[in-house]
């Protein structure tokens, strides 16, 4: 927790990726690991403590994401407290890349589970999955996660439309269950361009001045006619509690499909 632990964690993750079958990379409960740069798990890895909780904390002034999940399959991240350490920096603009867990997909992949993860004190987003065409990701689970004091949006799954692609990106079988959101700047939970998704039993406290509590929308990056779009389909939003809508034009739950 004093020196930068990024290289040691990355070495363990890389070694796990070379094993046959699913492999666990285990952190010690009760310890704080300092990250000066993001760590990147390979396919078929579970990352977190066997019991209790561990903390990942970005080093002072870091603009890094904590965990980058990029074009891999079958990843589980669990029982981690991620402190993005925004208070150790002064320039939000230079830290706009900060995320607790960032999934980035440009190829066809399956399997991302983030369970009982806390993300706090960040300049950008807490948990995010972004899919760029022609990529896709299926079987995504966010369960019992807590997101607080992130300057932008707290939990985002977005399919990004692009002008230079003929096929829109896609995400299917997305489940967000029992995730608690507070203190965000824009959206509490944002889903764009997904299908067969559910948002259940999520308390969202406070609505950002330029966003909504829970927003479901088509992937509408750009001007109609210039981009390929994917509309959202088969969305289940049940048992959520949104409060704190104080600005005109801000809503607790909004759908634009």
PDB file of C-alpha atoms in Angstrom:
ATOM      1  CA  UNK A   1       0.000   0.000   0.000  1.00  0.00           C
ATOM      2  CA  UNK A   2       3.038   2.323   0.076  1.00  0.00           C
ATOM      3  CA  UNK A   3       4.796   1.601  -3.227  1.00  0.00           C
ATOM      4  CA  UNK A   4       3.245   1.093  -6.664  1.00  0.00           C
ATOM      5  CA  UNK A   5       1.876  -2.469  -6.858  1.00  0.00           C
ATOM      6  CA  UNK A   6       0.730  -2.274 -10.502  1.00  0.00           C
ATOM      7  CA  UNK A   7       3.587  -4.295 -11.983  1.00  0.00           C
ATOM      8  CA  UNK A   8       3.297  -7.105  -9.427  1.00  0.00           C
ATOM      9  CA  UNK A   9      -0.470  -7.404  -9.930  1.00  0.00           C
ATOM     10  CA  UNK A  10      -0.084  -7.317 -13.711  1.00  0.00           C
ATOM     11  CA  UNK A  11       2.542 -10.051 -13.574  1.00  0.00           C
ATOM     12  CA  UNK A  12       0.178 -12.253 -11.567  1.00  0.00           C
ATOM     13  CA  UNK A  13      -2.688 -11.591 -13.982  1.00  0.00           C
ATOM     14  CA  UNK A  14      -0.500 -12.325 -17.016  1.00  0.00           C
ATOM     15  CA  UNK A  15       0.730 -15.581 -15.480  1.00  0.00           C
ATOM     16  CA  UNK A  16      -2.859 -16.611 -14.734  1.00  0.00           C
ATOM     17  CA  UNK A  17      -3.752 -16.037 -18.358  1.00  0.00           C
ATOM     18  CA  UNK A  18      -1.183 -18.617 -19.382  1.00  0.00           C
ATOM     19  CA  UNK A  19      -2.814 -21.346 -17.300  1.00  0.00           C
ATOM     20  CA  UNK A  20      -5.273 -23.868 -18.717  1.00  0.00           C
ATOM     21  CA  UNK A  21      -8.833 -23.210 -17.631  1.00  0.00           C
ATOM     22  CA  UNK A  22     -10.234 -20.511 -15.313  1.00  0.00           C
ATOM     23  CA  UNK A  23      -7.692 -19.150 -12.819  1.00  0.00           C
ATOM     24  CA  UNK A  24      -8.044 -16.980  -9.723  1.00  0.00           C
ATOM     25  CA  UNK A  25      -5.691 -14.103  -8.950  1.00  0.00           C
ATOM     26  CA  UNK A  26      -6.158 -13.590  -5.242  1.00  0.00           C
ATOM     27  CA  UNK A  27      -5.603 -10.364  -3.320  1.00  0.00           C
ATOM     28  CA  UNK A  28      -5.163 -10.400   0.441  1.00  0.00           C
ATOM     29  CA  UNK A  29      -8.156  -9.216   2.453  1.00  0.00           C
ATOM     30  CA  UNK A  30      -7.717  -6.018   4.422  1.00  0.00           C
ATOM     31  CA  UNK A  31      -4.772  -4.776   2.356  1.00  0.00           C
ATOM     32  CA  UNK A  32      -4.537  -1.660   0.178  1.00  0.00           C
ATOM     33  CA  UNK A  33      -2.759  -1.998  -3.171  1.00  0.00           C
ATOM     34  CA  UNK A  34      -1.436   1.164  -4.833  1.00  0.00           C
ATOM     35  CA  UNK A  35      -1.869   1.510  -8.587  1.00  0.00           C
ATOM     36  CA  UNK A  36       0.196   3.926 -10.635  1.00  0.00           C
ATOM     37  CA  UNK A  37      -1.102   2.420 -13.877  1.00  0.00           C
ATOM     38  CA  UNK A  38      -4.037   0.289 -14.933  1.00  0.00           C
ATOM     39  CA  UNK A  39      -3.989  -3.503 -14.641  1.00  0.00           C
ATOM     40  CA  UNK A  40      -5.302  -5.615 -17.531  1.00  0.00           C
ATOM     41  CA  UNK A  41      -6.630  -9.130 -16.891  1.00  0.00           C
ATOM     42  CA  UNK A  42      -6.471 -11.774 -19.658  1.00  0.00           C
ATOM     43  CA  UNK A  43      -9.318 -14.171 -20.455  1.00  0.00           C
ATOM     44  CA  UNK A  44     -10.654 -16.705 -17.950  1.00  0.00           C
ATOM     45  CA  UNK A  45      -9.467 -14.930 -14.803  1.00  0.00           C
ATOM     46  CA  UNK A  46     -11.183 -14.181 -11.505  1.00  0.00           C
ATOM     47  CA  UNK A  47      -9.635 -11.232  -9.640  1.00  0.00           C
ATOM     48  CA  UNK A  48     -10.253 -10.434  -5.974  1.00  0.00           C
ATOM     49  CA  UNK A  49      -9.893 -11.859  -2.441  1.00  0.00           C
ATOM     50  CA  UNK A  50     -11.056 -15.319  -1.394  1.00  0.00           C
ATOM     51  CA  UNK A  51     -12.759 -13.739   1.622  1.00  0.00           C
ATOM     52  CA  UNK A  52     -13.289 -10.234   2.934  1.00  0.00           C
ATOM     53  CA  UNK A  53     -12.334  -7.243   0.812  1.00  0.00           C
ATOM     54  CA  UNK A  54      -9.207  -5.662  -0.659  1.00  0.00           C
ATOM     55  CA  UNK A  55      -8.617  -2.055  -1.723  1.00  0.00           C
ATOM     56  CA  UNK A  56      -7.110  -0.731  -4.946  1.00  0.00           C
ATOM     57  CA  UNK A  57      -6.098   2.929  -4.702  1.00  0.00           C
ATOM     58  CA  UNK A  58      -4.702   5.044  -7.503  1.00  0.00           C
ATOM     59  CA  UNK A  59      -1.486   6.838  -6.628  1.00  0.00           C
ATOM     60  CA  UNK A  60      -1.497  10.596  -6.162  1.00  0.00           C
ATOM     61  CA  UNK A  61      -2.119  12.449  -9.405  1.00  0.00           C
ATOM     62  CA  UNK A  62      -2.747   9.284 -11.440  1.00  0.00           C
ATOM     63  CA  UNK A  63      -4.874   9.609 -14.579  1.00  0.00           C
ATOM     64  CA  UNK A  64      -5.124   5.826 -14.951  1.00  0.00           C
ATOM     65  CA  UNK A  65      -8.092   3.547 -14.932  1.00  0.00           C
ATOM     66  CA  UNK A  66      -7.850   0.968 -12.195  1.00  0.00           C
ATOM     67  CA  UNK A  67      -8.812  -2.127 -14.253  1.00  0.00           C
ATOM     68  CA  UNK A  68      -9.049  -2.347 -18.048  1.00  0.00           C
ATOM     69  CA  UNK A  69     -10.880  -5.349 -19.499  1.00  0.00           C
ATOM     70  CA  UNK A  70     -10.205  -5.294 -23.232  1.00  0.00           C
ATOM     71  CA  UNK A  71     -11.378  -7.848 -25.816  1.00  0.00           C
ATOM     72  CA  UNK A  72     -11.196 -10.855 -23.478  1.00  0.00           C
ATOM     73  CA  UNK A  73     -13.690 -13.514 -22.349  1.00  0.00           C
ATOM     74  CA  UNK A  74     -14.957 -14.751 -19.001  1.00  0.00           C
ATOM     75  CA  UNK A  75     -13.686 -12.215 -16.491  1.00  0.00           C
ATOM     76  CA  UNK A  76     -14.862 -11.937 -12.892  1.00  0.00           C
ATOM     77  CA  UNK A  77     -13.898  -9.003 -10.658  1.00  0.00           C
ATOM     78  CA  UNK A  78     -15.169  -9.203  -7.113  1.00  0.00           C
ATOM     79  CA  UNK A  79     -15.014  -7.862  -3.557  1.00  0.00           C
ATOM     80  CA  UNK A  80     -12.755  -4.893  -4.263  1.00  0.00           C
ATOM     81  CA  UNK A  81     -12.919  -1.315  -3.001  1.00  0.00           C
ATOM     82  CA  UNK A  82     -11.539   0.958  -5.731  1.00  0.00           C
ATOM     83  CA  UNK A  83     -10.499   4.460  -4.692  1.00  0.00           C
ATOM     84  CA  UNK A  84      -9.786   6.598  -7.760  1.00  0.00           C
ATOM     85  CA  UNK A  85      -8.217   9.194  -5.448  1.00  0.00           C
ATOM     86  CA  UNK A  86      -9.664  12.274  -7.136  1.00  0.00           C
ATOM     87  CA  UNK A  87      -8.826  14.378  -4.095  1.00  0.00           C
ATOM     88  CA  UNK A  88      -5.105  13.914  -4.841  1.00  0.00           C
ATOM     89  CA  UNK A  89      -5.427  15.790  -8.135  1.00  0.00           C
ATOM     90  CA  UNK A  90      -6.587  19.261  -9.100  1.00  0.00           C
ATOM     91  CA  UNK A  91      -7.352  19.021 -12.824  1.00  0.00           C
ATOM     92  CA  UNK A  92     -10.485  17.043 -13.648  1.00  0.00           C
ATOM     93  CA  UNK A  93      -9.914  17.475 -17.356  1.00  0.00           C
ATOM     94  CA  UNK A  94      -6.574  15.693 -17.354  1.00  0.00           C
ATOM     95  CA  UNK A  95      -8.116  12.829 -15.389  1.00  0.00           C
ATOM     96  CA  UNK A  96     -11.075  12.257 -17.681  1.00  0.00           C
ATOM     97  CA  UNK A  97      -9.903   8.692 -18.368  1.00  0.00           C
ATOM     98  CA  UNK A  98     -10.439   7.555 -14.797  1.00  0.00           C
ATOM     99  CA  UNK A  99     -12.733   4.561 -14.363  1.00  0.00           C
ATOM    100  CA  UNK A 100     -12.863   1.891 -11.701  1.00  0.00           C
ATOM    101  CA  UNK A 101     -13.474  -0.965 -14.146  1.00  0.00           C
ATOM    102  CA  UNK A 102     -13.517  -0.223 -17.877  1.00  0.00           C
ATOM    103  CA  UNK A 103     -14.576  -2.904 -20.352  1.00  0.00           C
ATOM    104  CA  UNK A 104     -13.656  -2.092 -23.961  1.00  0.00           C
ATOM    105  CA  UNK A 105     -14.756  -4.396 -26.779  1.00  0.00           C
ATOM    106  CA  UNK A 106     -14.183  -4.164 -30.526  1.00  0.00           C
ATOM    107  CA  UNK A 107     -14.479  -7.923 -31.209  1.00  0.00           C
ATOM    108  CA  UNK A 108     -17.105 -10.529 -30.310  1.00  0.00           C
ATOM    109  CA  UNK A 109     -16.701 -11.566 -26.661  1.00  0.00           C
ATOM    110  CA  UNK A 110     -18.687 -13.058 -23.811  1.00  0.00           C
ATOM    111  CA  UNK A 111     -18.632 -13.006 -20.037  1.00  0.00           C
ATOM    112  CA  UNK A 112     -17.936 -10.083 -17.697  1.00  0.00           C
ATOM    113  CA  UNK A 113     -19.079 -10.250 -14.067  1.00  0.00           C
ATOM    114  CA  UNK A 114     -18.405  -7.456 -11.570  1.00  0.00           C
ATOM    115  CA  UNK A 115     -19.703  -8.361  -8.124  1.00  0.00           C
ATOM    116  CA  UNK A 116     -19.596  -6.503  -4.809  1.00  0.00           C
ATOM    117  CA  UNK A 117     -17.182  -3.868  -6.110  1.00  0.00           C
ATOM    118  CA  UNK A 118     -17.139  -0.341  -4.678  1.00  0.00           C
ATOM    119  CA  UNK A 119     -15.861   2.590  -6.758  1.00  0.00           C
ATOM    120  CA  UNK A 120     -15.534   6.069  -5.314  1.00  0.00           C
ATOM    121  CA  UNK A 121     -13.863   9.431  -5.595  1.00  0.00           C
ATOM    122  CA  UNK A 122     -13.287   9.548  -9.358  1.00  0.00           C
ATOM    123  CA  UNK A 123     -13.197  12.149 -12.115  1.00  0.00           C
ATOM    124  CA  UNK A 124     -15.046  10.147 -14.744  1.00  0.00           C
ATOM    125  CA  UNK A 125     -17.097   6.936 -14.467  1.00  0.00           C
ATOM    126  CA  UNK A 126     -17.294   4.216 -11.872  1.00  0.00           C
ATOM    127  CA  UNK A 127     -18.036   1.108 -13.962  1.00  0.00           C
ATOM    128  CA  UNK A 128     -18.191   1.258 -17.745  1.00  0.00           C
ATOM    129  CA  UNK A 129     -18.518  -1.085 -20.710  1.00  0.00           C
ATOM    130  CA  UNK A 130     -18.037   0.459 -24.171  1.00  0.00           C
ATOM    131  CA  UNK A 131     -18.543  -1.535 -27.355  1.00  0.00           C
ATOM    132  CA  UNK A 132     -17.305  -0.144 -30.659  1.00  0.00           C
ATOM    133  CA  UNK A 133     -18.522  -1.582 -33.955  1.00  0.00           C
ATOM    134  CA  UNK A 134     -18.281  -4.265 -35.099  1.00  0.00           C
ATOM    135  CA  UNK A 135     -17.687  -5.569 -31.568  1.00  0.00           C
ATOM    136  CA  UNK A 136     -20.165  -7.185 -29.186  1.00  0.00           C
ATOM    137  CA  UNK A 137     -20.259  -8.449 -25.612  1.00  0.00           C
ATOM    138  CA  UNK A 138     -22.845 -10.777 -24.112  1.00  0.00           C
ATOM    139  CA  UNK A 139     -23.487 -12.056 -20.592  1.00  0.00           C
ATOM    140  CA  UNK A 140     -22.525  -8.976 -18.581  1.00  0.00           C
ATOM    141  CA  UNK A 141     -23.374  -8.833 -14.868  1.00  0.00           C
ATOM    142  CA  UNK A 142     -23.018  -5.985 -12.391  1.00  0.00           C
ATOM    143  CA  UNK A 143     -24.194  -7.204  -9.001  1.00  0.00           C
ATOM    144  CA  UNK A 144     -24.310  -5.555  -5.559  1.00  0.00           C
ATOM    145  CA  UNK A 145     -21.831  -2.833  -6.545  1.00  0.00           C
ATOM    146  CA  UNK A 146     -21.632   0.565  -4.833  1.00  0.00           C
ATOM    147  CA  UNK A 147     -20.730   3.706  -6.768  1.00  0.00           C
ATOM    148  CA  UNK A 148     -20.284   7.030  -5.020  1.00  0.00           C
ATOM    149  CA  UNK A 149     -18.747  10.441  -5.679  1.00  0.00           C
ATOM    150  CA  UNK A 150     -17.802   9.984  -9.333  1.00  0.00           C
ATOM    151  CA  UNK A 151     -17.808  13.275 -11.218  1.00  0.00           C
ATOM    152  CA  UNK A 152     -19.461  11.969 -14.388  1.00  0.00           C
ATOM    153  CA  UNK A 153     -21.740   8.902 -14.749  1.00  0.00           C
ATOM    154  CA  UNK A 154     -21.697   6.035 -12.283  1.00  0.00           C
ATOM    155  CA  UNK A 155     -22.529   2.855 -14.258  1.00  0.00           C
ATOM    156  CA  UNK A 156     -22.531   2.822 -18.059  1.00  0.00           C
ATOM    157  CA  UNK A 157     -23.021   0.137 -20.723  1.00  0.00           C
ATOM    158  CA  UNK A 158     -22.897   1.771 -24.147  1.00  0.00           C
ATOM    159  CA  UNK A 159     -22.805   0.629 -27.744  1.00  0.00           C
ATOM    160  CA  UNK A 160     -20.981   3.331 -29.661  1.00  0.00           C
ATOM    161  CA  UNK A 161     -22.076   4.099 -33.218  1.00  0.00           C
ATOM    162  CA  UNK A 162     -19.306   5.106 -35.610  1.00  0.00           C
ATOM    163  CA  UNK A 163     -19.334   6.703 -39.052  1.00  0.00           C
ATOM    164  CA  UNK A 164     -16.684   4.420 -40.503  1.00  0.00           C
ATOM    165  CA  UNK A 165     -18.443   1.140 -39.717  1.00  0.00           C
ATOM    166  CA  UNK A 166     -21.294  -0.549 -41.527  1.00  0.00           C
ATOM    167  CA  UNK A 167     -22.406  -2.699 -38.582  1.00  0.00           C
ATOM    168  CA  UNK A 168     -23.413  -1.210 -35.244  1.00  0.00           C
ATOM    169  CA  UNK A 169     -21.896  -2.551 -32.046  1.00  0.00           C
ATOM    170  CA  UNK A 170     -24.014  -4.759 -29.785  1.00  0.00           C
ATOM    171  CA  UNK A 171     -24.454  -5.885 -26.200  1.00  0.00           C
ATOM    172  CA  UNK A 172     -26.902  -8.527 -25.021  1.00  0.00           C
ATOM    173  CA  UNK A 173     -27.860 -10.297 -21.827  1.00  0.00           C
ATOM    174  CA  UNK A 174     -26.867  -7.470 -19.500  1.00  0.00           C
ATOM    175  CA  UNK A 175     -27.967  -7.719 -15.858  1.00  0.00           C
ATOM    176  CA  UNK A 176     -27.582  -4.919 -13.319  1.00  0.00           C
ATOM    177  CA  UNK A 177     -28.782  -6.085  -9.917  1.00  0.00           C
ATOM    178  CA  UNK A 178     -28.776  -4.430  -6.511  1.00  0.00           C
ATOM    179  CA  UNK A 179     -26.246  -1.728  -7.386  1.00  0.00           C
ATOM    180  CA  UNK A 180     -26.283   1.434  -5.259  1.00  0.00           C
ATOM    181  CA  UNK A 181     -25.483   4.804  -6.831  1.00  0.00           C
ATOM    182  CA  UNK A 182     -25.014   8.223  -5.198  1.00  0.00           C
ATOM    183  CA  UNK A 183     -23.122  11.458  -5.742  1.00  0.00           C
ATOM    184  CA  UNK A 184     -22.757  11.205  -9.536  1.00  0.00           C
ATOM    185  CA  UNK A 185     -22.531  14.194 -11.850  1.00  0.00           C
ATOM    186  CA  UNK A 186     -24.550  13.086 -14.901  1.00  0.00           C
ATOM    187  CA  UNK A 187     -26.224   9.647 -15.169  1.00  0.00           C
ATOM    188  CA  UNK A 188     -26.679   7.185 -12.366  1.00  0.00           C
ATOM    189  CA  UNK A 189     -27.145   4.188 -14.692  1.00  0.00           C
ATOM    190  CA  UNK A 190     -26.950   4.551 -18.490  1.00  0.00           C
ATOM    191  CA  UNK A 191     -27.652   1.816 -21.065  1.00  0.00           C
ATOM    192  CA  UNK A 192     -27.425   2.578 -24.785  1.00  0.00           C
ATOM    193  CA  UNK A 193     -28.030   0.225 -27.691  1.00  0.00           C
ATOM    194  CA  UNK A 194     -28.340  -2.941 -25.570  1.00  0.00           C
ATOM    195  CA  UNK A 195     -30.787  -5.833 -25.857  1.00  0.00           C
ATOM    196  CA  UNK A 196     -32.144  -8.377 -23.380  1.00  0.00           C
ATOM    197  CA  UNK A 197     -31.100  -6.316 -20.361  1.00  0.00           C
ATOM    198  CA  UNK A 198     -32.424  -5.777 -16.856  1.00  0.00           C
ATOM    199  CA  UNK A 199     -31.947  -3.160 -14.159  1.00  0.00           C
ATOM    200  CA  UNK A 200     -33.372  -4.443 -10.890  1.00  0.00           C
ATOM    201  CA  UNK A 201     -33.467  -3.297  -7.277  1.00  0.00           C
ATOM    202  CA  UNK A 202     -30.982  -0.445  -7.686  1.00  0.00           C
ATOM    203  CA  UNK A 203     -31.237   2.607  -5.397  1.00  0.00           C
ATOM    204  CA  UNK A 204     -30.096   5.799  -7.156  1.00  0.00           C
ATOM    205  CA  UNK A 205     -29.733   8.787  -4.855  1.00  0.00           C
ATOM    206  CA  UNK A 206     -29.415  12.136  -6.593  1.00  0.00           C
ATOM    207  CA  UNK A 207     -29.719  12.968 -10.278  1.00  0.00           C
ATOM    208  CA  UNK A 208     -26.938  14.826 -12.058  1.00  0.00           C
ATOM    209  CA  UNK A 209     -27.559  18.353 -13.293  1.00  0.00           C
ATOM    210  CA  UNK A 210     -27.243  17.257 -16.952  1.00  0.00           C
ATOM    211  CA  UNK A 211     -28.421  13.633 -16.761  1.00  0.00           C
ATOM    212  CA  UNK A 212     -31.055  11.310 -15.317  1.00  0.00           C
ATOM    213  CA  UNK A 213     -31.223   8.669 -12.622  1.00  0.00           C
ATOM    214  CA  UNK A 214     -31.640   5.674 -14.942  1.00  0.00           C
ATOM    215  CA  UNK A 215     -31.488   6.286 -18.703  1.00  0.00           C
ATOM    216  CA  UNK A 216     -32.189   3.716 -21.437  1.00  0.00           C
ATOM    217  CA  UNK A 217     -31.545   4.954 -24.968  1.00  0.00           C
ATOM    218  CA  UNK A 218     -30.617   4.016 -28.512  1.00  0.00           C
ATOM    219  CA  UNK A 219     -26.950   4.403 -29.451  1.00  0.00           C
ATOM    220  CA  UNK A 220     -27.251   7.921 -30.859  1.00  0.00           C
ATOM    221  CA  UNK A 221     -23.726   9.246 -31.184  1.00  0.00           C
ATOM    222  CA  UNK A 222     -23.864  11.788 -33.986  1.00  0.00           C
ATOM    223  CA  UNK A 223     -26.327  13.096 -36.536  1.00  0.00           C
ATOM    224  CA  UNK A 224     -29.076  10.785 -37.853  1.00  0.00           C
ATOM    225  CA  UNK A 225     -28.125   9.535 -41.300  1.00  0.00           C
ATOM    226  CA  UNK A 226     -24.395   9.681 -40.561  1.00  0.00           C
ATOM    227  CA  UNK A 227     -24.155   6.855 -38.036  1.00  0.00           C
ATOM    228  CA  UNK A 228     -25.325   3.286 -37.711  1.00  0.00           C
ATOM    229  CA  UNK A 229     -27.739   2.921 -34.803  1.00  0.00           C
ATOM    230  CA  UNK A 230     -28.913   0.052 -32.662  1.00  0.00           C
ATOM    231  CA  UNK A 231     -32.164   0.479 -30.790  1.00  0.00           C
ATOM    232  CA  UNK A 232     -32.621  -1.002 -27.346  1.00  0.00           C
ATOM    233  CA  UNK A 233     -34.919  -4.025 -27.081  1.00  0.00           C
ATOM    234  CA  UNK A 234     -36.267  -6.260 -24.319  1.00  0.00           C
ATOM    235  CA  UNK A 235     -35.366  -4.103 -21.333  1.00  0.00           C
ATOM    236  CA  UNK A 236     -36.640  -4.960 -17.847  1.00  0.00           C
ATOM    237  CA  UNK A 237     -36.525  -2.134 -15.250  1.00  0.00           C
ATOM    238  CA  UNK A 238     -38.049  -3.306 -11.959  1.00  0.00           C
ATOM    239  CA  UNK A 239     -37.859  -2.431  -8.269  1.00  0.00           C
ATOM    240  CA  UNK A 240     -35.515   0.542  -8.563  1.00  0.00           C
ATOM    241  CA  UNK A 241     -35.730   3.574  -6.280  1.00  0.00           C
ATOM    242  CA  UNK A 242     -34.595   6.917  -7.692  1.00  0.00           C
ATOM    243  CA  UNK A 243     -34.701  10.140  -5.694  1.00  0.00           C
ATOM    244  CA  UNK A 244     -33.179  13.585  -5.758  1.00  0.00           C
ATOM    245  CA  UNK A 245     -34.494  14.912  -9.092  1.00  0.00           C
ATOM    246  CA  UNK A 246     -34.205  18.631  -8.410  1.00  0.00           C
ATOM    247  CA  UNK A 247     -33.388  20.273 -11.772  1.00  0.00           C
ATOM    248  CA  UNK A 248     -35.937  21.048 -14.483  1.00  0.00           C
ATOM    249  CA  UNK A 249     -35.788  18.513 -17.304  1.00  0.00           C
ATOM    250  CA  UNK A 250     -34.107  15.809 -15.215  1.00  0.00           C
ATOM    251  CA  UNK A 251     -35.983  12.535 -14.632  1.00  0.00           C
ATOM    252  CA  UNK A 252     -35.686   9.558 -12.365  1.00  0.00           C
ATOM    253  CA  UNK A 253     -36.144   6.963 -15.133  1.00  0.00           C
ATOM    254  CA  UNK A 254     -36.212   7.845 -18.825  1.00  0.00           C
ATOM    255  CA  UNK A 255     -36.343   5.678 -21.943  1.00  0.00           C
ATOM    256  CA  UNK A 256     -35.658   6.823 -25.503  1.00  0.00           C
ATOM    257  CA  UNK A 257     -35.552   3.708 -27.621  1.00  0.00           C
TER     258      UNK A 257
END
